[in-house]
């Protein structure tokens, strides 16, 4: 019986709810980087949002940029269609100061309070540099995000990623994707989409087995 139900799950669509179909995704864009890398991150975020079916009544997207101080450029309470999100991404600006991932995660958690309660929630953090030595503990600020059931993925850009700091953000070390250059980001879209879908299936399979 379980095998039959498992087959149905694997053939099913992403989750449905009263609010629609899909998930709520928050993108963290590294703003303390070069103009070229920043532009590549923004292009990547727009293409990934399209791939993940961001549209009215389906998946919703929010976003922030971060350096020393994080700044939200689109919230879950904004208009939820793809064009509105892309316009907000286009207007996002480079940040000042060294990377404070800890502060960015605190803002991300606050932004998720406007997410829909009955759909999967995903945090995608892009980073192209090293965290400031003055940053607080990532373990401390990431715990409320984990406790809320938010799936977290890290995309590290560059040939010298700060793996020690970045893995502290993740529950599963396999949820970090490294690219040596921002010009290679677009090649990761299919891989990330598959990770998100497999993450949803793992949740459903766990519920099935425990029940």
PDB file of C-alpha atoms in Angstrom:
ATOM      1  CA  UNK A   1       0.000   0.000   0.000  1.00  0.00           C
ATOM      2  CA  UNK A   2       2.818   2.406   0.895  1.00  0.00           C
ATOM      3  CA  UNK A   3       4.556   1.635  -2.391  1.00  0.00           C
ATOM      4  CA  UNK A   4       1.409   2.548  -4.321  1.00  0.00           C
ATOM      5  CA  UNK A   5       1.024   5.841  -2.423  1.00  0.00           C
ATOM      6  CA  UNK A   6       4.712   6.623  -2.962  1.00  0.00           C
ATOM      7  CA  UNK A   7       4.273   6.186  -6.711  1.00  0.00           C
ATOM      8  CA  UNK A   8       1.342   8.598  -6.649  1.00  0.00           C
ATOM      9  CA  UNK A   9       3.474  11.171  -4.831  1.00  0.00           C
ATOM     10  CA  UNK A  10       6.310  10.970  -7.343  1.00  0.00           C
ATOM     11  CA  UNK A  11       3.864  11.523 -10.189  1.00  0.00           C
ATOM     12  CA  UNK A  12       2.074  14.368  -8.488  1.00  0.00           C
ATOM     13  CA  UNK A  13       2.346  18.125  -8.956  1.00  0.00           C
ATOM     14  CA  UNK A  14       3.957  20.482  -6.453  1.00  0.00           C
ATOM     15  CA  UNK A  15       1.716  21.106  -3.423  1.00  0.00           C
ATOM     16  CA  UNK A  16      -1.705  22.726  -3.705  1.00  0.00           C
ATOM     17  CA  UNK A  17      -3.309  24.978  -1.134  1.00  0.00           C
ATOM     18  CA  UNK A  18      -6.148  27.418  -0.740  1.00  0.00           C
ATOM     19  CA  UNK A  19      -3.710  30.173  -1.711  1.00  0.00           C
ATOM     20  CA  UNK A  20      -2.702  28.442  -4.949  1.00  0.00           C
ATOM     21  CA  UNK A  21      -0.005  26.086  -6.176  1.00  0.00           C
ATOM     22  CA  UNK A  22       3.726  26.310  -5.636  1.00  0.00           C
ATOM     23  CA  UNK A  23       6.016  27.689  -2.961  1.00  0.00           C
ATOM     24  CA  UNK A  24       7.201  30.974  -1.418  1.00  0.00           C
ATOM     25  CA  UNK A  25      10.851  31.679  -2.277  1.00  0.00           C
ATOM     26  CA  UNK A  26      13.107  34.347  -0.826  1.00  0.00           C
ATOM     27  CA  UNK A  27      16.294  35.261  -2.688  1.00  0.00           C
ATOM     28  CA  UNK A  28      19.286  36.783  -0.873  1.00  0.00           C
ATOM     29  CA  UNK A  29      21.562  38.583  -3.343  1.00  0.00           C
ATOM     30  CA  UNK A  30      25.151  39.427  -2.402  1.00  0.00           C
ATOM     31  CA  UNK A  31      25.391  43.193  -2.880  1.00  0.00           C
ATOM     32  CA  UNK A  32      28.996  43.639  -1.744  1.00  0.00           C
ATOM     33  CA  UNK A  33      30.633  42.539  -4.984  1.00  0.00           C
ATOM     34  CA  UNK A  34      31.540  43.780  -8.463  1.00  0.00           C
ATOM     35  CA  UNK A  35      28.934  45.355 -10.727  1.00  0.00           C
ATOM     36  CA  UNK A  36      29.394  42.459 -13.165  1.00  0.00           C
ATOM     37  CA  UNK A  37      28.797  39.742 -10.561  1.00  0.00           C
ATOM     38  CA  UNK A  38      25.868  41.683  -9.109  1.00  0.00           C
ATOM     39  CA  UNK A  39      24.247  41.951 -12.539  1.00  0.00           C
ATOM     40  CA  UNK A  40      24.806  38.227 -13.168  1.00  0.00           C
ATOM     41  CA  UNK A  41      23.156  37.376  -9.835  1.00  0.00           C
ATOM     42  CA  UNK A  42      20.127  39.497 -10.731  1.00  0.00           C
ATOM     43  CA  UNK A  43      19.793  37.871 -14.155  1.00  0.00           C
ATOM     44  CA  UNK A  44      20.046  34.451 -12.533  1.00  0.00           C
ATOM     45  CA  UNK A  45      17.396  35.249  -9.912  1.00  0.00           C
ATOM     46  CA  UNK A  46      14.969  36.430 -12.589  1.00  0.00           C
ATOM     47  CA  UNK A  47      15.480  33.296 -14.687  1.00  0.00           C
ATOM     48  CA  UNK A  48      15.211  30.977 -11.689  1.00  0.00           C
ATOM     49  CA  UNK A  49      12.015  32.713 -10.544  1.00  0.00           C
ATOM     50  CA  UNK A  50      10.541  32.113 -13.980  1.00  0.00           C
ATOM     51  CA  UNK A  51      11.631  28.471 -13.901  1.00  0.00           C
ATOM     52  CA  UNK A  52      10.004  28.008 -10.480  1.00  0.00           C
ATOM     53  CA  UNK A  53       6.694  29.305 -11.825  1.00  0.00           C
ATOM     54  CA  UNK A  54       6.496  32.617  -9.976  1.00  0.00           C
ATOM     55  CA  UNK A  55       3.092  33.957 -11.003  1.00  0.00           C
ATOM     56  CA  UNK A  56      -0.153  35.163  -9.498  1.00  0.00           C
ATOM     57  CA  UNK A  57      -1.850  32.260  -7.730  1.00  0.00           C
ATOM     58  CA  UNK A  58       1.216  30.018  -7.970  1.00  0.00           C
ATOM     59  CA  UNK A  59       4.751  30.427  -6.554  1.00  0.00           C
ATOM     60  CA  UNK A  60       5.615  33.782  -4.967  1.00  0.00           C
ATOM     61  CA  UNK A  61       9.018  35.439  -4.665  1.00  0.00           C
ATOM     62  CA  UNK A  62      10.634  37.978  -2.358  1.00  0.00           C
ATOM     63  CA  UNK A  63      14.170  39.307  -2.268  1.00  0.00           C
ATOM     64  CA  UNK A  64      16.822  41.251  -0.428  1.00  0.00           C
ATOM     65  CA  UNK A  65      20.351  42.463  -1.087  1.00  0.00           C
ATOM     66  CA  UNK A  66      22.960  42.469   1.621  1.00  0.00           C
ATOM     67  CA  UNK A  67      26.322  43.946   2.508  1.00  0.00           C
ATOM     68  CA  UNK A  68      26.819  45.468   5.915  1.00  0.00           C
ATOM     69  CA  UNK A  69      23.103  46.286   6.076  1.00  0.00           C
ATOM     70  CA  UNK A  70      20.481  44.138   4.284  1.00  0.00           C
ATOM     71  CA  UNK A  71      17.776  45.825   2.225  1.00  0.00           C
ATOM     72  CA  UNK A  72      14.525  44.221   1.068  1.00  0.00           C
ATOM     73  CA  UNK A  73      13.669  45.000  -2.563  1.00  0.00           C
ATOM     74  CA  UNK A  74      10.501  42.881  -2.867  1.00  0.00           C
ATOM     75  CA  UNK A  75       8.315  41.373  -0.147  1.00  0.00           C
ATOM     76  CA  UNK A  76       5.780  38.556  -0.179  1.00  0.00           C
ATOM     77  CA  UNK A  77       3.066  41.145   0.366  1.00  0.00           C
ATOM     78  CA  UNK A  78       3.931  42.901  -2.915  1.00  0.00           C
ATOM     79  CA  UNK A  79       2.174  42.056  -6.202  1.00  0.00           C
ATOM     80  CA  UNK A  80       3.013  38.387  -6.779  1.00  0.00           C
ATOM     81  CA  UNK A  81       3.304  38.177 -10.571  1.00  0.00           C
ATOM     82  CA  UNK A  82       6.623  37.580 -12.322  1.00  0.00           C
ATOM     83  CA  UNK A  83       6.822  40.975 -14.017  1.00  0.00           C
ATOM     84  CA  UNK A  84       6.434  42.820 -10.716  1.00  0.00           C
ATOM     85  CA  UNK A  85       9.206  40.737  -9.131  1.00  0.00           C
ATOM     86  CA  UNK A  86      11.517  41.189 -12.138  1.00  0.00           C
ATOM     87  CA  UNK A  87      11.001  44.966 -11.999  1.00  0.00           C
ATOM     88  CA  UNK A  88      11.984  44.954  -8.332  1.00  0.00           C
ATOM     89  CA  UNK A  89      15.090  42.865  -9.057  1.00  0.00           C
ATOM     90  CA  UNK A  90      16.067  45.274 -11.810  1.00  0.00           C
ATOM     91  CA  UNK A  91      15.898  48.207  -9.354  1.00  0.00           C
ATOM     92  CA  UNK A  92      18.005  46.474  -6.677  1.00  0.00           C
ATOM     93  CA  UNK A  93      21.300  48.244  -5.971  1.00  0.00           C
ATOM     94  CA  UNK A  94      24.785  47.296  -4.787  1.00  0.00           C
ATOM     95  CA  UNK A  95      25.321  47.391  -1.028  1.00  0.00           C
ATOM     96  CA  UNK A  96      28.003  49.043   1.088  1.00  0.00           C
ATOM     97  CA  UNK A  97      30.211  47.486   3.728  1.00  0.00           C
ATOM     98  CA  UNK A  98      31.459  43.963   4.308  1.00  0.00           C
ATOM     99  CA  UNK A  99      29.142  40.968   4.204  1.00  0.00           C
ATOM    100  CA  UNK A 100      26.999  40.509   7.288  1.00  0.00           C
ATOM    101  CA  UNK A 101      25.197  37.273   6.511  1.00  0.00           C
ATOM    102  CA  UNK A 102      23.926  37.174  10.080  1.00  0.00           C
ATOM    103  CA  UNK A 103      22.000  40.434   9.646  1.00  0.00           C
ATOM    104  CA  UNK A 104      20.673  39.314   6.267  1.00  0.00           C
ATOM    105  CA  UNK A 105      19.312  36.091   7.792  1.00  0.00           C
ATOM    106  CA  UNK A 106      17.552  38.037  10.543  1.00  0.00           C
ATOM    107  CA  UNK A 107      15.806  40.175   7.918  1.00  0.00           C
ATOM    108  CA  UNK A 108      14.988  37.083   5.847  1.00  0.00           C
ATOM    109  CA  UNK A 109      13.235  35.480   8.827  1.00  0.00           C
ATOM    110  CA  UNK A 110      11.155  38.650   9.327  1.00  0.00           C
ATOM    111  CA  UNK A 111      10.210  38.688   5.641  1.00  0.00           C
ATOM    112  CA  UNK A 112       8.956  35.109   5.847  1.00  0.00           C
ATOM    113  CA  UNK A 113       6.269  36.224   8.309  1.00  0.00           C
ATOM    114  CA  UNK A 114       4.389  37.497   5.234  1.00  0.00           C
ATOM    115  CA  UNK A 115       4.675  34.134   3.465  1.00  0.00           C
ATOM    116  CA  UNK A 116       1.662  31.859   3.022  1.00  0.00           C
ATOM    117  CA  UNK A 117       1.303  29.410   5.913  1.00  0.00           C
ATOM    118  CA  UNK A 118       0.316  26.334   3.909  1.00  0.00           C
ATOM    119  CA  UNK A 119       2.934  26.239   1.130  1.00  0.00           C
ATOM    120  CA  UNK A 120       6.619  25.180   1.235  1.00  0.00           C
ATOM    121  CA  UNK A 121       9.030  28.019   2.026  1.00  0.00           C
ATOM    122  CA  UNK A 122      12.490  28.253   0.463  1.00  0.00           C
ATOM    123  CA  UNK A 123      15.471  30.515   1.148  1.00  0.00           C
ATOM    124  CA  UNK A 124      18.101  30.782  -1.609  1.00  0.00           C
ATOM    125  CA  UNK A 125      21.240  32.650  -0.559  1.00  0.00           C
ATOM    126  CA  UNK A 126      23.768  33.777  -3.141  1.00  0.00           C
ATOM    127  CA  UNK A 127      27.186  34.797  -1.857  1.00  0.00           C
ATOM    128  CA  UNK A 128      30.306  35.889  -3.711  1.00  0.00           C
ATOM    129  CA  UNK A 129      32.594  36.806  -0.822  1.00  0.00           C
ATOM    130  CA  UNK A 130      33.637  36.069   2.728  1.00  0.00           C
ATOM    131  CA  UNK A 131      31.613  36.990   5.741  1.00  0.00           C
ATOM    132  CA  UNK A 132      32.852  39.934   7.808  1.00  0.00           C
ATOM    133  CA  UNK A 133      34.958  38.910  10.843  1.00  0.00           C
ATOM    134  CA  UNK A 134      32.642  41.126  12.894  1.00  0.00           C
ATOM    135  CA  UNK A 135      29.595  39.007  12.065  1.00  0.00           C
ATOM    136  CA  UNK A 136      27.655  37.267  14.782  1.00  0.00           C
ATOM    137  CA  UNK A 137      27.056  33.538  15.011  1.00  0.00           C
ATOM    138  CA  UNK A 138      25.279  32.117  11.955  1.00  0.00           C
ATOM    139  CA  UNK A 139      24.181  29.084  13.964  1.00  0.00           C
ATOM    140  CA  UNK A 140      22.232  31.340  16.304  1.00  0.00           C
ATOM    141  CA  UNK A 141      20.418  33.317  13.610  1.00  0.00           C
ATOM    142  CA  UNK A 142      19.722  30.344  11.347  1.00  0.00           C
ATOM    143  CA  UNK A 143      17.998  28.296  14.055  1.00  0.00           C
ATOM    144  CA  UNK A 144      14.676  30.229  13.941  1.00  0.00           C
ATOM    145  CA  UNK A 145      14.645  29.703  10.161  1.00  0.00           C
ATOM    146  CA  UNK A 146      15.184  25.962  10.592  1.00  0.00           C
ATOM    147  CA  UNK A 147      12.527  25.815  13.288  1.00  0.00           C
ATOM    148  CA  UNK A 148      10.055  27.369  10.856  1.00  0.00           C
ATOM    149  CA  UNK A 149      10.611  24.536   8.367  1.00  0.00           C
ATOM    150  CA  UNK A 150      12.176  26.809   5.738  1.00  0.00           C
ATOM    151  CA  UNK A 151      14.356  24.925   3.240  1.00  0.00           C
ATOM    152  CA  UNK A 152      17.706  26.719   2.835  1.00  0.00           C
ATOM    153  CA  UNK A 153      20.080  26.520  -0.123  1.00  0.00           C
ATOM    154  CA  UNK A 154      23.385  28.346  -0.643  1.00  0.00           C
ATOM    155  CA  UNK A 155      24.908  29.252  -3.997  1.00  0.00           C
ATOM    156  CA  UNK A 156      28.580  30.124  -3.568  1.00  0.00           C
ATOM    157  CA  UNK A 157      30.236  32.158  -6.329  1.00  0.00           C
ATOM    158  CA  UNK A 158      34.025  32.193  -6.755  1.00  0.00           C
ATOM    159  CA  UNK A 159      36.976  29.831  -6.510  1.00  0.00           C
ATOM    160  CA  UNK A 160      37.549  30.322  -2.758  1.00  0.00           C
ATOM    161  CA  UNK A 161      34.202  29.837  -1.017  1.00  0.00           C
ATOM    162  CA  UNK A 162      33.973  30.347   2.737  1.00  0.00           C
ATOM    163  CA  UNK A 163      32.745  26.790   3.246  1.00  0.00           C
ATOM    164  CA  UNK A 164      33.198  26.766   7.018  1.00  0.00           C
ATOM    165  CA  UNK A 165      30.813  29.697   7.426  1.00  0.00           C
ATOM    166  CA  UNK A 166      28.388  28.646   4.704  1.00  0.00           C
ATOM    167  CA  UNK A 167      27.862  25.075   5.882  1.00  0.00           C
ATOM    168  CA  UNK A 168      26.774  26.493   9.244  1.00  0.00           C
ATOM    169  CA  UNK A 169      23.702  27.870   7.470  1.00  0.00           C
ATOM    170  CA  UNK A 170      22.646  24.476   6.152  1.00  0.00           C
ATOM    171  CA  UNK A 171      21.056  21.402   7.660  1.00  0.00           C
ATOM    172  CA  UNK A 172      22.390  19.306   4.772  1.00  0.00           C
ATOM    173  CA  UNK A 173      25.873  20.055   3.414  1.00  0.00           C
ATOM    174  CA  UNK A 174      24.698  18.847  -0.006  1.00  0.00           C
ATOM    175  CA  UNK A 175      22.457  21.917  -0.234  1.00  0.00           C
ATOM    176  CA  UNK A 176      25.389  24.163  -1.169  1.00  0.00           C
ATOM    177  CA  UNK A 177      26.123  24.685  -4.864  1.00  0.00           C
ATOM    178  CA  UNK A 178      29.480  26.184  -5.835  1.00  0.00           C
ATOM    179  CA  UNK A 179      30.298  27.896  -9.120  1.00  0.00           C
ATOM    180  CA  UNK A 180      33.737  29.310  -9.902  1.00  0.00           C
ATOM    181  CA  UNK A 181      32.322  32.308 -11.775  1.00  0.00           C
ATOM    182  CA  UNK A 182      29.052  34.242 -11.835  1.00  0.00           C
ATOM    183  CA  UNK A 183      28.969  33.669 -15.604  1.00  0.00           C
ATOM    184  CA  UNK A 184      28.202  29.993 -14.834  1.00  0.00           C
ATOM    185  CA  UNK A 185      25.128  30.662 -12.681  1.00  0.00           C
ATOM    186  CA  UNK A 186      22.556  30.072 -15.399  1.00  0.00           C
ATOM    187  CA  UNK A 187      23.823  26.512 -15.854  1.00  0.00           C
ATOM    188  CA  UNK A 188      22.624  25.719 -12.324  1.00  0.00           C
ATOM    189  CA  UNK A 189      18.948  26.555 -12.842  1.00  0.00           C
ATOM    190  CA  UNK A 190      17.810  23.017 -13.706  1.00  0.00           C
ATOM    191  CA  UNK A 191      19.923  21.556 -10.886  1.00  0.00           C
ATOM    192  CA  UNK A 192      18.452  23.908  -8.288  1.00  0.00           C
ATOM    193  CA  UNK A 193      14.907  23.333  -9.488  1.00  0.00           C
ATOM    194  CA  UNK A 194      15.438  19.577  -9.149  1.00  0.00           C
ATOM    195  CA  UNK A 195      16.813  20.065  -5.629  1.00  0.00           C
ATOM    196  CA  UNK A 196      13.742  22.037  -4.621  1.00  0.00           C
ATOM    197  CA  UNK A 197      11.375  19.425  -6.005  1.00  0.00           C
ATOM    198  CA  UNK A 198      13.313  16.564  -4.414  1.00  0.00           C
ATOM    199  CA  UNK A 199      13.215  18.435  -1.100  1.00  0.00           C
ATOM    200  CA  UNK A 200       9.426  18.599  -1.350  1.00  0.00           C
ATOM    201  CA  UNK A 201       9.222  14.868  -2.164  1.00  0.00           C
ATOM    202  CA  UNK A 202      11.404  14.038   0.874  1.00  0.00           C
ATOM    203  CA  UNK A 203       8.972  15.880   3.131  1.00  0.00           C
ATOM    204  CA  UNK A 204       6.002  14.016   1.637  1.00  0.00           C
ATOM    205  CA  UNK A 205       7.788  10.637   1.792  1.00  0.00           C
ATOM    206  CA  UNK A 206       8.742  11.178   5.442  1.00  0.00           C
ATOM    207  CA  UNK A 207       5.122  11.941   6.298  1.00  0.00           C
ATOM    208  CA  UNK A 208       4.042   8.829   4.434  1.00  0.00           C
ATOM    209  CA  UNK A 209       6.483   6.524   6.251  1.00  0.00           C
ATOM    210  CA  UNK A 210       5.747   7.929   9.709  1.00  0.00           C
ATOM    211  CA  UNK A 211       2.020   7.580   9.113  1.00  0.00           C
TER     212      UNK A 211
END
